[in-house]
Tab-separated table of C-alpha atoms in Angstrom:
chain	number	residue	atom	x	y	z
L	14	UNK	CA	7.008	57.927	-56.501
L	15	UNK	CA	5.090	54.828	-57.589
L	16	UNK	CA	4.695	54.616	-61.360
L	17	UNK	CA	1.253	54.255	-62.900
L	18	UNK	CA	1.272	50.873	-64.650
L	19	UNK	CA	-1.390	50.080	-67.242
L	20	UNK	CA	-1.896	47.307	-69.762
L	21	UNK	CA	-3.642	47.393	-73.094
L	22	UNK	CA	-4.061	44.432	-75.431
L	23	UNK	CA	-1.404	44.096	-78.104
L	24	UNK	CA	-2.741	45.323	-81.474
L	25	UNK	CA	-1.459	44.844	-85.000
L	26	UNK	CA	-0.534	48.546	-85.052
L	27	UNK	CA	1.950	47.829	-82.225
L	28	UNK	CA	4.026	45.452	-84.359
L	29	UNK	CA	6.414	48.116	-85.733
L	30	UNK	CA	7.155	49.128	-82.121
L	31	UNK	CA	7.597	45.456	-81.179
L	32	UNK	CA	10.027	45.106	-84.102
L	33	UNK	CA	12.087	48.031	-82.779
L	34	UNK	CA	12.077	46.629	-79.247
L	35	UNK	CA	12.972	43.092	-80.331
L	36	UNK	CA	15.883	44.412	-82.407
L	37	UNK	CA	17.306	46.435	-79.509
L	38	UNK	CA	20.668	44.885	-78.502
L	39	UNK	CA	19.645	44.938	-74.816
L	40	UNK	CA	16.484	42.928	-75.600
L	41	UNK	CA	17.355	40.654	-78.527
L	42	UNK	CA	19.587	38.187	-76.639
L	43	UNK	CA	16.804	37.469	-74.148
L	44	UNK	CA	13.593	37.609	-76.174
L	45	UNK	CA	14.426	36.029	-79.466
L	46	UNK	CA	12.184	35.641	-82.470
L	47	UNK	CA	12.930	33.570	-85.560
L	48	UNK	CA	12.663	36.843	-87.477
L	49	UNK	CA	11.837	40.422	-86.592
L	50	UNK	CA	10.576	41.232	-90.083
L	51	UNK	CA	7.046	42.663	-89.854
L	52	UNK	CA	5.512	39.800	-91.855
L	53	UNK	CA	7.097	37.272	-89.490
L	54	UNK	CA	5.883	39.219	-86.443
L	55	UNK	CA	2.367	39.319	-87.931
L	56	UNK	CA	2.485	35.542	-88.408
L	57	UNK	CA	3.704	35.119	-84.842
L	58	UNK	CA	1.443	37.600	-83.015
L	59	UNK	CA	-1.788	37.875	-85.074
L	60	UNK	CA	-3.271	34.594	-83.772
L	61	UNK	CA	-2.969	36.018	-80.253
L	62	UNK	CA	-4.258	39.447	-81.271
L	63	UNK	CA	-7.343	37.953	-82.965
L	64	UNK	CA	-8.009	35.481	-80.149
L	65	UNK	CA	-7.256	32.364	-82.203
L	66	UNK	CA	-4.455	31.554	-79.759
L	67	UNK	CA	-5.100	31.786	-75.994
L	68	UNK	CA	-1.971	33.727	-75.011
L	69	UNK	CA	-2.791	37.187	-73.649
L	70	UNK	CA	-0.382	39.856	-74.879
L	71	UNK	CA	-0.244	43.411	-73.553
L	72	UNK	CA	1.659	46.618	-74.125
L	73	UNK	CA	2.947	47.894	-70.794
L	74	UNK	CA	2.235	51.553	-70.154
L	75	UNK	CA	4.281	53.400	-67.562
L	76	UNK	CA	2.954	56.802	-66.594
L	77	UNK	CA	1.061	56.939	-69.892
L	78	UNK	CA	3.996	55.962	-72.122
L	79	UNK	CA	4.394	52.634	-73.944
L	80	UNK	CA	7.408	50.953	-72.385
L	81	UNK	CA	7.338	47.220	-73.068
L	82	UNK	CA	5.461	44.031	-73.700
L	83	UNK	CA	4.176	41.325	-71.363
L	84	UNK	CA	2.309	38.108	-72.112
L	85	UNK	CA	0.774	35.333	-70.066
L	86	UNK	CA	-0.627	31.935	-70.937
L	87	UNK	CA	-1.732	28.706	-69.319
L	88	UNK	CA	1.293	26.487	-69.757
L	89	UNK	CA	-0.920	23.406	-70.272
L	90	UNK	CA	-2.267	25.051	-73.467
L	91	UNK	CA	1.187	24.345	-74.960
L	92	UNK	CA	1.560	20.561	-74.401
L	93	UNK	CA	5.115	20.138	-75.708
L	94	UNK	CA	6.412	22.999	-73.564
L	95	UNK	CA	4.327	21.821	-70.578
L	96	UNK	CA	5.862	18.341	-70.860
L	97	UNK	CA	9.392	19.758	-70.947
L	98	UNK	CA	9.000	22.323	-68.176
L	99	UNK	CA	6.951	19.979	-65.925
L	100	UNK	CA	5.427	22.461	-63.487
L	101	UNK	CA	2.157	22.622	-61.556
L	102	UNK	CA	-0.972	21.809	-63.601
L	103	UNK	CA	-2.799	25.027	-64.457
L	104	UNK	CA	0.288	27.199	-63.909
L	105	UNK	CA	0.397	30.438	-65.878
L	106	UNK	CA	3.605	31.329	-67.721
L	107	UNK	CA	4.740	34.928	-68.116
L	108	UNK	CA	7.192	36.590	-70.502
L	109	UNK	CA	8.144	40.264	-70.285
L	110	UNK	CA	10.410	42.721	-72.022
L	111	UNK	CA	11.072	46.357	-71.287
L	112	UNK	CA	11.596	47.764	-74.756
L	113	UNK	CA	12.235	51.427	-74.075
L	114	UNK	CA	15.746	52.251	-72.839
L	115	UNK	CA	14.390	55.038	-70.584
L	116	UNK	CA	12.360	52.422	-68.690
L	117	UNK	CA	15.161	49.938	-67.993
L	118	UNK	CA	16.997	49.633	-64.692
L	119	UNK	CA	14.424	51.690	-62.801
L	120	UNK	CA	12.274	48.927	-61.256
L	121	UNK	CA	9.489	49.298	-63.807
L	122	UNK	CA	9.761	45.663	-64.957
L	123	UNK	CA	9.211	44.434	-61.404
L	124	UNK	CA	6.308	46.865	-60.940
L	125	UNK	CA	4.715	45.773	-64.232
L	126	UNK	CA	5.147	42.108	-63.343
L	127	UNK	CA	3.513	42.620	-59.925
L	128	UNK	CA	0.627	44.506	-61.527
L	129	UNK	CA	0.059	41.741	-64.088
L	130	UNK	CA	0.122	39.116	-61.336
L	131	UNK	CA	-2.423	41.045	-59.268
L	132	UNK	CA	-4.768	42.083	-62.076
L	133	UNK	CA	-4.555	39.245	-64.589
L	134	UNK	CA	-2.736	36.076	-63.485
L	135	UNK	CA	-4.041	35.766	-59.916
L	136	UNK	CA	-6.979	38.086	-60.663
L	137	UNK	CA	-8.882	37.495	-63.933
L	138	UNK	CA	-7.286	34.111	-64.684
L	139	UNK	CA	-7.616	32.822	-61.113
L	140	UNK	CA	-4.290	30.978	-61.263
L	141	UNK	CA	-2.701	29.491	-58.155
L	142	UNK	CA	0.845	29.374	-59.588
L	143	UNK	CA	2.807	31.683	-61.883
L	144	UNK	CA	5.974	30.651	-63.708
L	145	UNK	CA	8.610	32.808	-65.355
L	146	UNK	CA	11.590	31.209	-67.074
L	147	UNK	CA	14.383	33.521	-68.228
L	148	UNK	CA	17.717	32.463	-69.626
L	149	UNK	CA	20.057	31.465	-66.779
L	150	UNK	CA	22.451	34.117	-68.143
L	151	UNK	CA	19.948	36.980	-67.805
L	152	UNK	CA	21.014	38.167	-64.342
L	153	UNK	CA	19.160	41.497	-64.587
L	154	UNK	CA	15.835	39.764	-65.276
L	155	UNK	CA	16.402	37.168	-62.563
L	156	UNK	CA	17.017	39.922	-59.980
L	157	UNK	CA	13.827	41.670	-61.093
L	158	UNK	CA	11.791	38.469	-60.800
L	159	UNK	CA	13.253	37.763	-57.362
L	160	UNK	CA	12.137	41.264	-56.267
L	161	UNK	CA	8.646	40.261	-57.448
L	162	UNK	CA	9.049	37.224	-55.101
L	163	UNK	CA	9.604	34.484	-57.681
L	164	UNK	CA	12.000	31.756	-56.535
L	165	UNK	CA	14.128	29.414	-58.643
L	166	UNK	CA	12.929	25.801	-58.778
L	167	UNK	CA	15.061	24.258	-61.547
L	168	UNK	CA	16.935	24.844	-64.792
L	169	UNK	CA	15.437	22.995	-67.749
L	170	UNK	CA	16.762	22.453	-71.278
L	171	UNK	CA	13.981	23.291	-73.749
L	172	UNK	CA	13.906	21.978	-77.310
L	173	UNK	CA	11.458	23.732	-79.617
L	174	UNK	CA	10.686	23.494	-83.319
L	175	UNK	CA	11.842	27.112	-83.461
L	176	UNK	CA	15.611	27.405	-82.884
L	177	UNK	CA	15.041	30.853	-81.307
L	178	UNK	CA	13.034	29.205	-78.515
L	179	UNK	CA	15.526	26.420	-77.752
L	180	UNK	CA	17.902	26.558	-74.798
L	181	UNK	CA	18.100	26.413	-71.032
L	182	UNK	CA	15.419	28.114	-68.953
L	183	UNK	CA	15.879	29.190	-65.335
L	184	UNK	CA	12.421	28.231	-64.075
L	185	UNK	CA	11.061	30.448	-61.302
L	186	UNK	CA	7.776	29.973	-59.429
L	187	UNK	CA	5.438	32.156	-57.393
L	188	UNK	CA	2.254	30.995	-55.704
L	189	UNK	CA	-0.823	33.104	-55.156
L	190	UNK	CA	-0.477	32.450	-51.415
L	191	UNK	CA	3.055	33.887	-51.263
L	192	UNK	CA	2.131	36.812	-53.515
L	193	UNK	CA	-0.892	37.727	-51.409
L	194	UNK	CA	0.889	37.250	-48.088
L	195	UNK	CA	2.989	40.343	-48.644
L	196	UNK	CA	6.037	38.682	-47.033
């Protein structure tokens, strides 16, 4: 049975749930924050929630239950990262986490990623290229992204002012053309 995937914009009231998800030992190695204290999460996520920062953040709903978080952004809106990752101009970056243990290992991450690509990245945003860049050590995520038809293009060392966001990224790319071809 195909799950019903829905997205709703991240709200400040979701931050305690985000804290719980980010502190989960199956999530924390792959989706690090400088701090998971609520004040730090407010500082990090409120600019996006209020629209001061152009990243779009969503809670992933699976069959009516909150299950994770997904965000997308035009990579060029983050010049330092864009310079380091050096991908197609106008490419949209995606980050995803499945926070609820019941939703992991069941294909929901791939389904949510495909839905976001269809509805938001290649839909509303009109992007031609999507990029996702997990840790090279995150084999589970890489398999999920490959099922969504992303392919590896390079591994890039990223240096960020935040130590939590510094390290190698396994850069994967998907074009609108390949996504829409259904191959």
